[in-house]
Coordinates of C-alpha atoms in Angstrom, one line a residue:
M233 CA 183.1 98.0 157.1
D234 CA 180.2 95.5 156.6
A235 CA 179.8 92.0 158.3
L236 CA 181.4 89.9 155.6
A237 CA 184.5 92.3 155.5
H238 CA 184.7 91.9 159.4
L239 CA 184.6 88.0 159.1
R240 CA 187.1 88.2 156.5
L241 CA 189.2 90.3 158.6
G242 CA 189.0 88.1 161.5
K243 CA 190.0 84.9 159.6
A244 CA 192.8 86.9 158.3
L245 CA 193.9 87.8 161.9
Q246 CA 193.2 84.0 162.7
E247 CA 195.5 82.6 160.2
I248 CA 198.7 84.9 161.5
G249 CA 197.8 83.9 165.1
H250 CA 196.3 87.0 166.4
H251 CA 193.3 85.2 168.1
A252 CA 192.5 87.5 170.8
E253 CA 192.0 90.5 167.9
A254 CA 189.8 87.7 165.8
I255 CA 187.6 86.8 168.9
A256 CA 187.0 90.5 169.7
L257 CA 185.7 91.0 165.9
F258 CA 183.8 87.8 166.0
D259 CA 182.1 88.9 169.4
E260 CA 181.1 92.3 167.6
L261 CA 179.6 90.5 164.9
L262 CA 177.7 88.2 167.1
A263 CA 176.5 91.1 169.1
Q264 CA 174.9 92.5 165.9
G265 CA 172.6 89.8 165.3
P266 CA 173.3 87.4 162.5
D267 CA 174.9 84.2 163.7
P268 CA 176.4 82.4 160.6
I269 CA 177.9 79.0 161.1
D270 CA 181.1 80.0 159.4
L271 CA 181.3 82.8 162.1
R272 CA 180.8 80.6 165.1
F273 CA 183.0 77.9 163.8
H274 CA 185.9 80.3 163.5
R275 CA 185.3 82.1 166.8
G276 CA 185.9 78.3 168.4
V277 CA 189.1 78.0 166.4
S278 CA 190.6 81.1 168.2
L279 CA 189.0 80.2 171.4
G280 CA 190.6 76.7 171.4
A281 CA 194.0 78.3 170.2
L282 CA 193.9 80.5 173.4
G283 CA 193.2 77.7 175.7
R284 CA 189.4 78.3 176.2
V285 CA 188.6 75.0 175.2
D286 CA 185.1 74.6 176.9
A287 CA 184.0 77.9 175.3
A288 CA 185.4 76.5 171.8
L289 CA 183.5 73.3 172.3
A290 CA 180.1 74.9 172.9
D291 CA 180.9 76.9 169.6
Y292 CA 181.2 73.9 168.0
R293 CA 178.4 72.3 169.2
A294 CA 176.2 75.2 168.2
V295 CA 177.4 74.6 164.6
L296 CA 176.8 71.0 164.6
A297 CA 173.2 71.8 166.2
R298 CA 172.5 73.6 163.0
D299 CA 174.6 71.6 160.4
P300 CA 175.2 67.8 161.6
S301 CA 177.2 67.3 158.5
H302 CA 179.7 69.8 159.3
A303 CA 183.0 68.0 159.3
G304 CA 185.2 70.5 160.5
A305 CA 183.2 71.1 163.6
A306 CA 182.6 67.6 164.4
N307 CA 186.5 66.9 164.3
N308 CA 187.3 70.0 166.3
A309 CA 184.6 69.3 168.8
A310 CA 185.8 65.5 169.4
N311 CA 189.5 67.3 169.7
A312 CA 188.1 69.9 172.5
L313 CA 186.8 66.7 174.4
R314 CA 190.3 65.3 174.1
R315 CA 191.9 68.1 175.6
L316 CA 189.6 68.5 178.3
G317 CA 190.3 64.8 179.4
R318 CA 186.8 63.8 178.6
H319 CA 188.3 60.9 176.5
A320 CA 185.3 58.3 176.2
E321 CA 183.2 61.4 175.0
A322 CA 185.8 62.1 172.6
L323 CA 186.3 58.7 171.4
D324 CA 182.7 58.4 170.8
A325 CA 182.7 61.8 168.8
F326 CA 185.4 60.7 166.6
D327 CA 183.7 57.3 165.9
A328 CA 180.2 59.1 165.1
A329 CA 182.1 61.6 162.9
L330 CA 184.0 59.0 161.2
A331 CA 180.9 57.0 160.4
A332 CA 179.5 60.2 158.6
H333 CA 182.6 60.9 157.1
P334 CA 185.0 58.2 156.6
D335 CA 187.3 59.5 154.5
H336 CA 187.9 62.8 156.1
P337 CA 191.7 63.0 156.9
D338 CA 191.7 65.2 160.1
L339 CA 189.1 62.9 161.7
R340 CA 191.3 59.9 160.9
L341 CA 194.5 61.4 161.8
N342 CA 193.0 62.6 165.0
R343 CA 191.4 59.6 166.3
G344 CA 194.7 57.8 165.4
A345 CA 196.5 60.3 167.8
M346 CA 194.1 59.9 170.5
A347 CA 194.5 56.1 170.2
F348 CA 198.2 56.6 170.4
E349 CA 198.0 58.5 173.5
A350 CA 195.8 56.0 175.1
G351 CA 198.4 53.3 174.3
D352 CA 196.0 51.4 171.7
L353 CA 198.9 51.2 169.3
E354 CA 196.9 48.6 167.2
R355 CA 193.7 50.9 166.6
A356 CA 196.4 54.0 166.0
L357 CA 198.2 51.9 163.4
A358 CA 195.0 51.0 161.7
D359 CA 193.8 54.8 161.5
F360 CA 196.8 55.9 160.3
D361 CA 197.1 53.1 157.6
A362 CA 193.5 53.9 156.5
L363 CA 194.7 57.8 156.0
L364 CA 197.9 57.0 154.2
A365 CA 195.9 54.3 151.7
R366 CA 194.0 57.5 150.4
L367 CA 196.8 60.0 150.9
P368 CA 200.0 58.2 151.0
D369 CA 202.1 61.4 151.0
H370 CA 200.4 63.0 154.0
A371 CA 203.1 64.2 156.0
L372 CA 201.6 64.3 159.4
G373 CA 200.0 60.8 158.9
L374 CA 203.5 59.6 157.9
N375 CA 205.3 61.1 161.0
N376 CA 202.4 59.7 163.2
R377 CA 202.5 56.2 161.9
G378 CA 206.4 56.4 162.4
N379 CA 205.7 57.2 166.1
V380 CA 203.6 54.0 166.5
L381 CA 206.1 51.9 165.0
N382 CA 208.8 53.8 167.0
R383 CA 206.7 52.5 170.3
L384 CA 206.4 49.2 169.1
G385 CA 210.0 49.0 168.7
R386 CA 210.0 48.8 164.7
H387 CA 212.5 51.4 164.5
A388 CA 213.8 50.5 160.8
E389 CA 210.3 50.6 159.8
A390 CA 209.7 53.9 161.6
L391 CA 212.7 55.6 160.2
A392 CA 211.5 54.7 156.8
M393 CA 208.2 56.7 157.6
F394 CA 210.1 59.7 159.0
D395 CA 212.0 59.7 156.1
R396 CA 209.1 59.9 154.0
S397 CA 207.4 62.4 156.0
I398 CA 210.5 64.6 155.7
A399 CA 210.4 64.2 152.0
A400 CA 207.0 65.3 151.7
R401 CA 207.7 68.2 154.5
P402 CA 211.3 68.9 154.8
D403 CA 210.9 71.8 157.1
A404 CA 208.7 69.9 159.8
M405 CA 211.1 70.1 162.9
S406 CA 209.0 67.2 164.4
A407 CA 209.7 64.7 162.0
W408 CA 213.5 65.3 162.5
V409 CA 212.9 64.8 166.1
N410 CA 211.2 61.6 165.9
R411 CA 213.7 60.6 163.2
A412 CA 216.5 61.1 165.7
S413 CA 214.6 58.8 168.1
A414 CA 214.2 56.0 165.7
L415 CA 218.0 56.2 165.0
Q416 CA 218.7 56.0 168.7
G417 CA 216.8 52.9 168.6
L418 CA 218.8 51.3 165.6
A419 CA 222.0 52.4 167.9
R420 CA 223.0 55.0 165.1
F421 CA 223.9 57.8 167.7
D422 CA 225.9 59.9 165.6
D423 CA 223.2 60.0 162.8
A424 CA 220.5 60.7 165.5
Q425 CA 222.5 63.6 167.0
A426 CA 222.8 65.0 163.3
S427 CA 218.9 64.6 162.9
Y428 CA 218.6 66.6 166.3
A429 CA 220.8 69.1 165.0
R430 CA 218.8 69.8 161.9
A431 CA 215.5 69.8 163.8
R432 CA 217.1 72.6 166.0
A433 CA 218.4 74.5 163.0
L434 CA 214.7 74.4 161.6
A435 CA 213.1 75.6 165.0
P436 CA 215.8 77.1 167.3
D437 CA 213.2 77.9 170.2
A438 CA 211.6 74.4 170.0
A439 CA 212.1 73.0 173.4
I440 CA 211.1 69.5 172.5
A441 CA 214.3 69.0 170.3
R442 CA 216.3 70.6 172.9
W443 CA 215.0 68.2 175.7
N444 CA 215.1 65.0 173.5
A445 CA 218.5 65.9 172.2
S446 CA 219.6 66.3 176.0
H447 CA 218.5 62.5 176.7
L448 CA 221.0 61.5 173.9
A449 CA 223.9 63.9 175.2
L450 CA 223.8 62.6 178.4
L451 CA 223.3 58.9 177.3
R452 CA 226.9 59.3 175.7
G453 CA 228.2 61.2 178.8
Q454 CA 228.4 64.7 176.8
Y455 CA 227.2 66.7 180.2
A456 CA 228.7 70.1 179.0
S457 CA 225.6 70.3 176.6
G458 CA 223.3 67.8 178.1
W459 CA 222.6 69.5 181.4
P460 CA 222.0 72.9 179.8
D461 CA 219.5 71.4 177.2
Y462 CA 218.1 69.2 180.1
E463 CA 216.3 72.6 181.2
A464 CA 214.0 72.6 178.3
R465 CA 211.9 70.1 179.8
W466 CA 209.7 72.7 181.5
A467 CA 208.7 74.1 177.8
S468 CA 208.6 71.1 175.9
G469 CA 205.0 69.8 176.2
V470 CA 206.0 66.6 177.8
D471 CA 203.6 65.5 180.7
L472 CA 205.7 66.6 183.7
E473 CA 204.5 67.7 187.2
P474 CA 203.8 71.4 187.2
R475 CA 206.8 73.5 188.5
R476 CA 206.4 74.6 192.2
H477 CA 207.7 77.2 194.6
T478 CA 207.4 79.5 191.3
T479 CA 207.0 82.9 193.6
L480 CA 210.6 82.1 194.4
P481 CA 213.8 82.9 192.3
E482 CA 215.6 79.7 190.9
W483 CA 219.1 79.4 192.1
R484 CA 221.3 78.4 189.3
G485 CA 224.7 78.2 190.9
A486 CA 226.1 81.7 190.3
D487 CA 224.3 83.4 193.6
D488 CA 226.1 83.4 197.0
L489 CA 224.2 81.0 199.5
R490 CA 225.8 82.0 202.6
G491 CA 222.7 82.7 205.0
K492 CA 220.4 81.9 202.6
R493 CA 217.4 79.4 202.7
I494 CA 216.8 77.2 199.8
V495 CA 214.1 74.7 199.0
L496 CA 215.1 71.7 196.6
W497 CA 211.9 70.1 195.4
H498 CA 211.5 66.7 193.8
E499 CA 210.1 66.2 190.2
Q500 CA 209.5 63.1 188.1
G501 CA 209.7 59.9 189.6
L502 CA 210.9 58.1 193.0
G503 CA 213.9 56.9 191.5
D504 CA 215.0 60.6 190.4
T505 CA 214.5 61.7 193.7
I506 CA 216.5 58.9 195.3
Q507 CA 219.3 59.6 192.7
F508 CA 219.4 63.4 192.9
C509 CA 218.7 64.0 196.6
R510 CA 222.5 63.2 197.0
Y511 CA 223.2 66.8 196.0
A512 CA 221.5 68.3 198.8
P513 CA 224.4 68.3 201.2
H514 CA 226.5 69.8 198.4
V515 CA 224.2 72.8 198.4
A516 CA 224.3 73.1 202.3
A517 CA 228.4 73.1 202.2
R518 CA 227.6 76.5 200.2
G519 CA 226.5 78.1 203.3
A520 CA 222.7 77.5 202.8
R521 CA 220.0 76.2 205.1
V522 CA 218.5 73.4 202.6
V523 CA 214.9 72.3 202.7
L524 CA 214.7 69.4 200.8
E525 CA 211.0 68.3 199.6
V526 CA 210.5 64.7 198.6
Q527 CA 207.5 62.3 197.9
A528 CA 205.9 61.0 201.4
S529 CA 207.1 57.6 200.8
L530 CA 210.7 58.9 200.9
K531 CA 210.5 61.3 203.6
R532 CA 211.4 59.0 206.6
L533 CA 214.2 57.6 205.1
V534 CA 215.7 60.7 203.6
A535 CA 215.3 62.6 206.7
A536 CA 217.2 59.9 208.9
S537 CA 220.0 59.9 206.2
L538 CA 220.8 63.3 205.4
P539 CA 221.4 65.1 209.0
G540 CA 221.3 68.8 208.7
I541 CA 218.9 68.7 205.9
D542 CA 215.4 69.6 206.7
V543 CA 213.2 67.3 204.8
I544 CA 209.6 67.6 204.2
A545 CA 207.0 65.6 202.0
T546 CA 205.0 67.3 199.1
G547 CA 202.3 69.6 200.2
E548 CA 204.2 70.5 203.6
P549 CA 205.2 74.4 203.8
P550 CA 208.7 74.9 203.1
G551 CA 208.6 78.0 205.6
P552 CA 210.1 81.3 204.4
C553 CA 213.0 80.7 201.6
D554 CA 215.3 82.8 199.6
Y555 CA 215.5 80.5 196.6
A556 CA 213.8 77.2 195.0
T557 CA 215.4 74.8 192.5
P558 CA 214.0 71.6 191.2
L559 CA 216.3 68.7 192.2
M560 CA 217.2 67.6 188.6
S561 CA 218.5 71.3 187.8
L562 CA 221.3 70.7 190.2
P563 CA 223.6 69.0 188.4
L564 CA 223.8 72.1 185.8
A565 CA 223.8 74.6 188.9
L566 CA 226.7 72.9 190.5
G567 CA 228.8 72.3 187.1
T568 CA 228.6 68.4 187.4
D569 CA 230.8 66.6 184.4
A570 CA 232.1 62.9 184.2
D571 CA 234.8 63.4 186.9
S572 CA 232.7 65.3 189.5
I573 CA 229.6 63.3 189.9
P574 CA 229.1 62.9 193.6
A575 CA 229.2 59.2 193.9
A576 CA 229.7 58.4 197.5
P577 CA 229.7 54.6 198.2
A578 CA 226.6 55.1 200.3
Y579 CA 224.5 58.2 200.9
L580 CA 221.3 56.7 202.4
T581 CA 221.3 54.5 205.5
A582 CA 218.6 51.9 206.9
D583 CA 217.4 52.4 210.2
P584 CA 219.1 49.6 212.4
D585 CA 215.9 48.8 214.4
D586 CA 213.9 48.5 211.2
V587 CA 216.8 46.2 209.9
E588 CA 216.8 44.0 212.9
R589 CA 212.9 43.4 212.5
W590 CA 213.4 42.4 209.1
R591 CA 216.1 39.9 210.1
T592 CA 213.9 38.1 212.4
R593 CA 210.8 37.9 210.0
L594 CA 213.2 36.5 207.0
A595 CA 213.0 32.7 207.3
P596 CA 216.2 31.0 207.8
R597 CA 218.8 30.7 205.1
A598 CA 218.0 27.6 202.9
R599 CA 221.1 28.2 200.7
S600 CA 223.3 31.3 200.3
P601 CA 223.0 34.1 199.1
R602 CA 219.9 36.1 199.7
V603 CA 219.1 38.0 196.8
G604 CA 216.1 40.4 196.4
L605 CA 214.4 40.5 193.0
A606 CA 212.4 43.4 191.3
W607 CA 211.3 42.5 188.0
S608 CA 208.6 45.1 186.9
G609 CA 208.1 48.8 187.7
N610 CA 204.9 51.3 187.1
A611 CA 202.8 49.7 184.7
A612 CA 201.8 53.0 183.5
H613 CA 205.3 54.1 182.5
R614 CA 205.6 54.8 178.7
N615 CA 208.9 52.6 178.8
D616 CA 207.5 49.7 180.7
A617 CA 207.3 47.5 178.0
N618 CA 211.0 47.7 177.3
R619 CA 212.3 48.1 180.9
S620 CA 209.9 45.6 182.7
M621 CA 210.0 41.8 182.5
P622 CA 207.7 39.0 183.3
V623 CA 209.0 37.2 186.7
S624 CA 209.0 34.0 184.8
A625 CA 212.4 35.1 183.0
L626 CA 214.2 35.1 186.4
M627 CA 213.3 31.6 187.2
P628 CA 216.8 30.4 186.0
L629 CA 217.9 32.0 189.4
A630 CA 215.6 29.9 191.7
D631 CA 218.2 27.0 192.3
Q632 CA 221.0 29.4 193.0
A633 CA 219.9 31.5 195.8
D634 CA 217.2 32.5 198.3
L635 CA 215.1 34.8 196.3
Y636 CA 213.1 37.6 197.6
G637 CA 210.7 39.5 195.7
I638 CA 211.2 43.2 196.9
Q639 CA 208.7 45.2 194.9
K640 CA 205.4 46.2 196.2
D641 CA 203.2 45.7 193.6
V642 CA 203.0 42.3 191.6
R643 CA 200.8 41.7 188.5
A644 CA 198.3 39.0 188.0
A645 CA 200.3 37.0 185.6
D646 CA 203.4 37.2 188.0
R647 CA 201.4 35.8 190.8
Q648 CA 200.2 32.8 188.9
T649 CA 204.0 32.2 188.0
L650 CA 204.9 32.6 191.8
S651 CA 202.2 30.4 193.0
A652 CA 204.3 27.7 191.4
H653 CA 207.2 28.6 193.0
P654 CA 206.7 28.8 196.9
S655 CA 210.3 29.2 197.5
I656 CA 210.5 32.7 196.5
R657 CA 209.2 34.7 199.1
L658 CA 207.3 38.0 198.8
P659 CA 208.1 40.2 201.7
G660 CA 207.7 43.5 199.1
T661 CA 204.0 43.1 199.2
E662 CA 204.1 43.8 203.1
L663 CA 206.1 47.0 202.6
G664 CA 205.2 50.3 204.0
D665 CA 207.4 53.4 202.6
F666 CA 211.1 53.3 201.4
A667 CA 212.6 53.1 204.8
D668 CA 210.9 49.7 205.2
T669 CA 212.2 48.7 201.9
A670 CA 215.8 49.9 202.7
A671 CA 215.7 48.0 205.8
L672 CA 214.8 44.7 204.0
I673 CA 217.3 45.4 201.4
A674 CA 220.3 45.8 204.3
T675 CA 219.4 42.2 205.1
L676 CA 220.1 40.7 201.5
D677 CA 223.4 39.9 199.8
L678 CA 222.5 41.4 196.4
V679 CA 219.7 42.9 194.8
V680 CA 218.9 42.0 191.2
T681 CA 216.5 44.8 189.5
V682 CA 215.1 46.2 186.3
D683 CA 215.5 50.1 186.0
T684 CA 213.1 50.7 188.8
S685 CA 213.2 52.9 191.9
I686 CA 214.7 49.8 193.7
A687 CA 217.7 50.1 191.5
H688 CA 218.4 53.6 192.8
L689 CA 217.7 52.8 196.3
A690 CA 219.8 50.0 196.4
G691 CA 222.8 52.1 194.9
A692 CA 222.0 54.7 197.3
L693 CA 222.6 52.4 200.3
G694 CA 225.8 50.9 198.9
K695 CA 224.2 47.5 198.5
P696 CA 225.5 45.2 195.5
V697 CA 223.0 45.8 192.8
W698 CA 222.9 44.1 189.5
I699 CA 220.6 46.5 187.2
L700 CA 219.1 44.5 184.1
L701 CA 218.8 47.0 181.4
P702 CA 217.1 47.2 177.8
A703 CA 218.8 47.7 174.7
L704 CA 218.4 51.5 174.7
P705 CA 218.6 52.2 178.6
D706 CA 217.6 55.5 180.3
W707 CA 220.2 58.2 179.9
R708 CA 221.7 57.9 183.3
W709 CA 223.0 54.4 182.4
Q710 CA 225.0 55.4 179.7
L711 CA 226.3 53.2 176.8
G712 CA 228.8 50.2 176.6
R713 CA 229.7 50.1 180.3
E714 CA 229.3 47.6 183.0
D715 CA 229.7 50.0 186.2
S716 CA 227.6 53.4 186.8
P717 CA 229.3 56.6 187.6
W718 CA 226.3 57.4 190.0
Y719 CA 226.4 54.1 192.2
P720 CA 229.9 52.4 192.8
S721 CA 228.1 49.3 193.8
A722 CA 226.2 48.7 190.8
R723 CA 226.8 46.4 187.8
L724 CA 225.1 46.7 184.9
F725 CA 223.6 44.0 182.5
R726 CA 222.5 45.2 179.2
R727 CA 219.7 43.4 176.8
P728 CA 221.0 43.0 173.2
R729 CA 219.2 44.4 170.6
D730 CA 216.5 42.1 169.0
A731 CA 216.7 39.6 171.8
D732 CA 214.7 38.8 174.8
W733 CA 215.5 38.8 178.5
A734 CA 217.2 35.1 178.3
P735 CA 220.9 36.2 177.6
V736 CA 220.7 38.8 180.3
V737 CA 219.5 36.2 182.8
A738 CA 221.8 33.7 181.8
A739 CA 224.7 36.3 182.3
V740 CA 223.5 37.2 185.7
A741 CA 223.3 33.5 186.8
H742 CA 226.8 33.0 185.7
F743 CA 228.1 36.0 187.7
L744 CA 226.0 34.9 190.5
A745 CA 227.8 31.4 190.5
N746 CA 231.1 33.0 190.3
S747 CA 230.7 35.7 192.7
F748 CA 229.3 33.6 195.7
H749 CA 231.3 30.5 194.6
L750 CA 228.2 28.4 194.1
R751 CA 228.4 24.7 192.4

């Protein structure tokens, strides 16, 4: 077989996904001497498909060294830099390539995708608009533009984009998944579930469709389908912490735990750990010796609150164990449904000595009640724009109670607002770990918070907590209810669609006055 036939065979193998075999053929050709640009480019494609991104980048750069006008190599080199996390270099590479090839659709598409990942939504929108101006039926361009609009909260416009994308390519699973997300934003939940079902029919093994569908099922209290589909998170491609303790078998509820030792390990955020550590005693009740791995900032609080559980921090060795299970898989393993959520009035406890220290540090009451506030969470959270609020939105409460900011981090704009309201104290900035925060909360009459770890902590302590939620909340808060099945002491205040936080805060002020008989 001559070199050209080998090259054609390599490309054919590449097209059907047999990249290792294709690379072997390409390597054989390169060893024979000639080094055509096409060969080097296609080897880079297969190397990238197998995750050998550095090697792929080297091939693309070799192509560009010989042919700087090779648009495909320029696009793929920039994408390789993006995959390697070298974002500044990738952006420069995309910019340079687009300067040379302003009408190249893949370059425009991929730079827009990179801007979207970086949270630069306006730039992403501009790139997708430029692409669609030339190719109005570009299915992936329509899909990606819909994703930007969805993130901006423009759900009706996003839905129109996804419908156009599906019209151009009806078998695109991702467009059906994204369409479901837009429908959720419009509170069209039955239609959203139908869209997820269509995505799953097109691609039964697509983990992202199962993972997203699980959130909607759990939001609607459909635990029988929600918990099993939630297990798809590990294969969904979503940016989660890597699985740990993978050398141990996972306990999924069936095996007898008597005389066994199991490590339950945290995943996702601090609030998730607080919410799901409640399951550790229930696993222990099955006869297991339980090791509970939590974030370091939670170790002191959880260890003091859960006697009989061996609590360790991330990175500390659990010792010999027979099983390992991530915390958020325990509802499935234990068969949790709407009637069996373990919702004790309080399952975490503040240290009495720490509580007394905070009592002596807080100023004497100027008025009653004492209310702790948390108005924003992690600014890097992808849903931060929806779940956080400026502290200025809570100022109508300032005349009704002694207010204490109990979050550790305060953004610059909020500091400026608070400087004009010195009566609002900020003990939260002095907090160490969550045991400190728990002790501070124990001195208060009420916590008013957005959906952050503070909401979970107050609920787990049994402290009255009023949680301010966006129109489309996280799945655990469900829909259309003022209480929480997870936290008996919680009251939920929901932001109306297409409204700011003002009506929510007005409702809080009303209930605050009535609950504490304020005049």
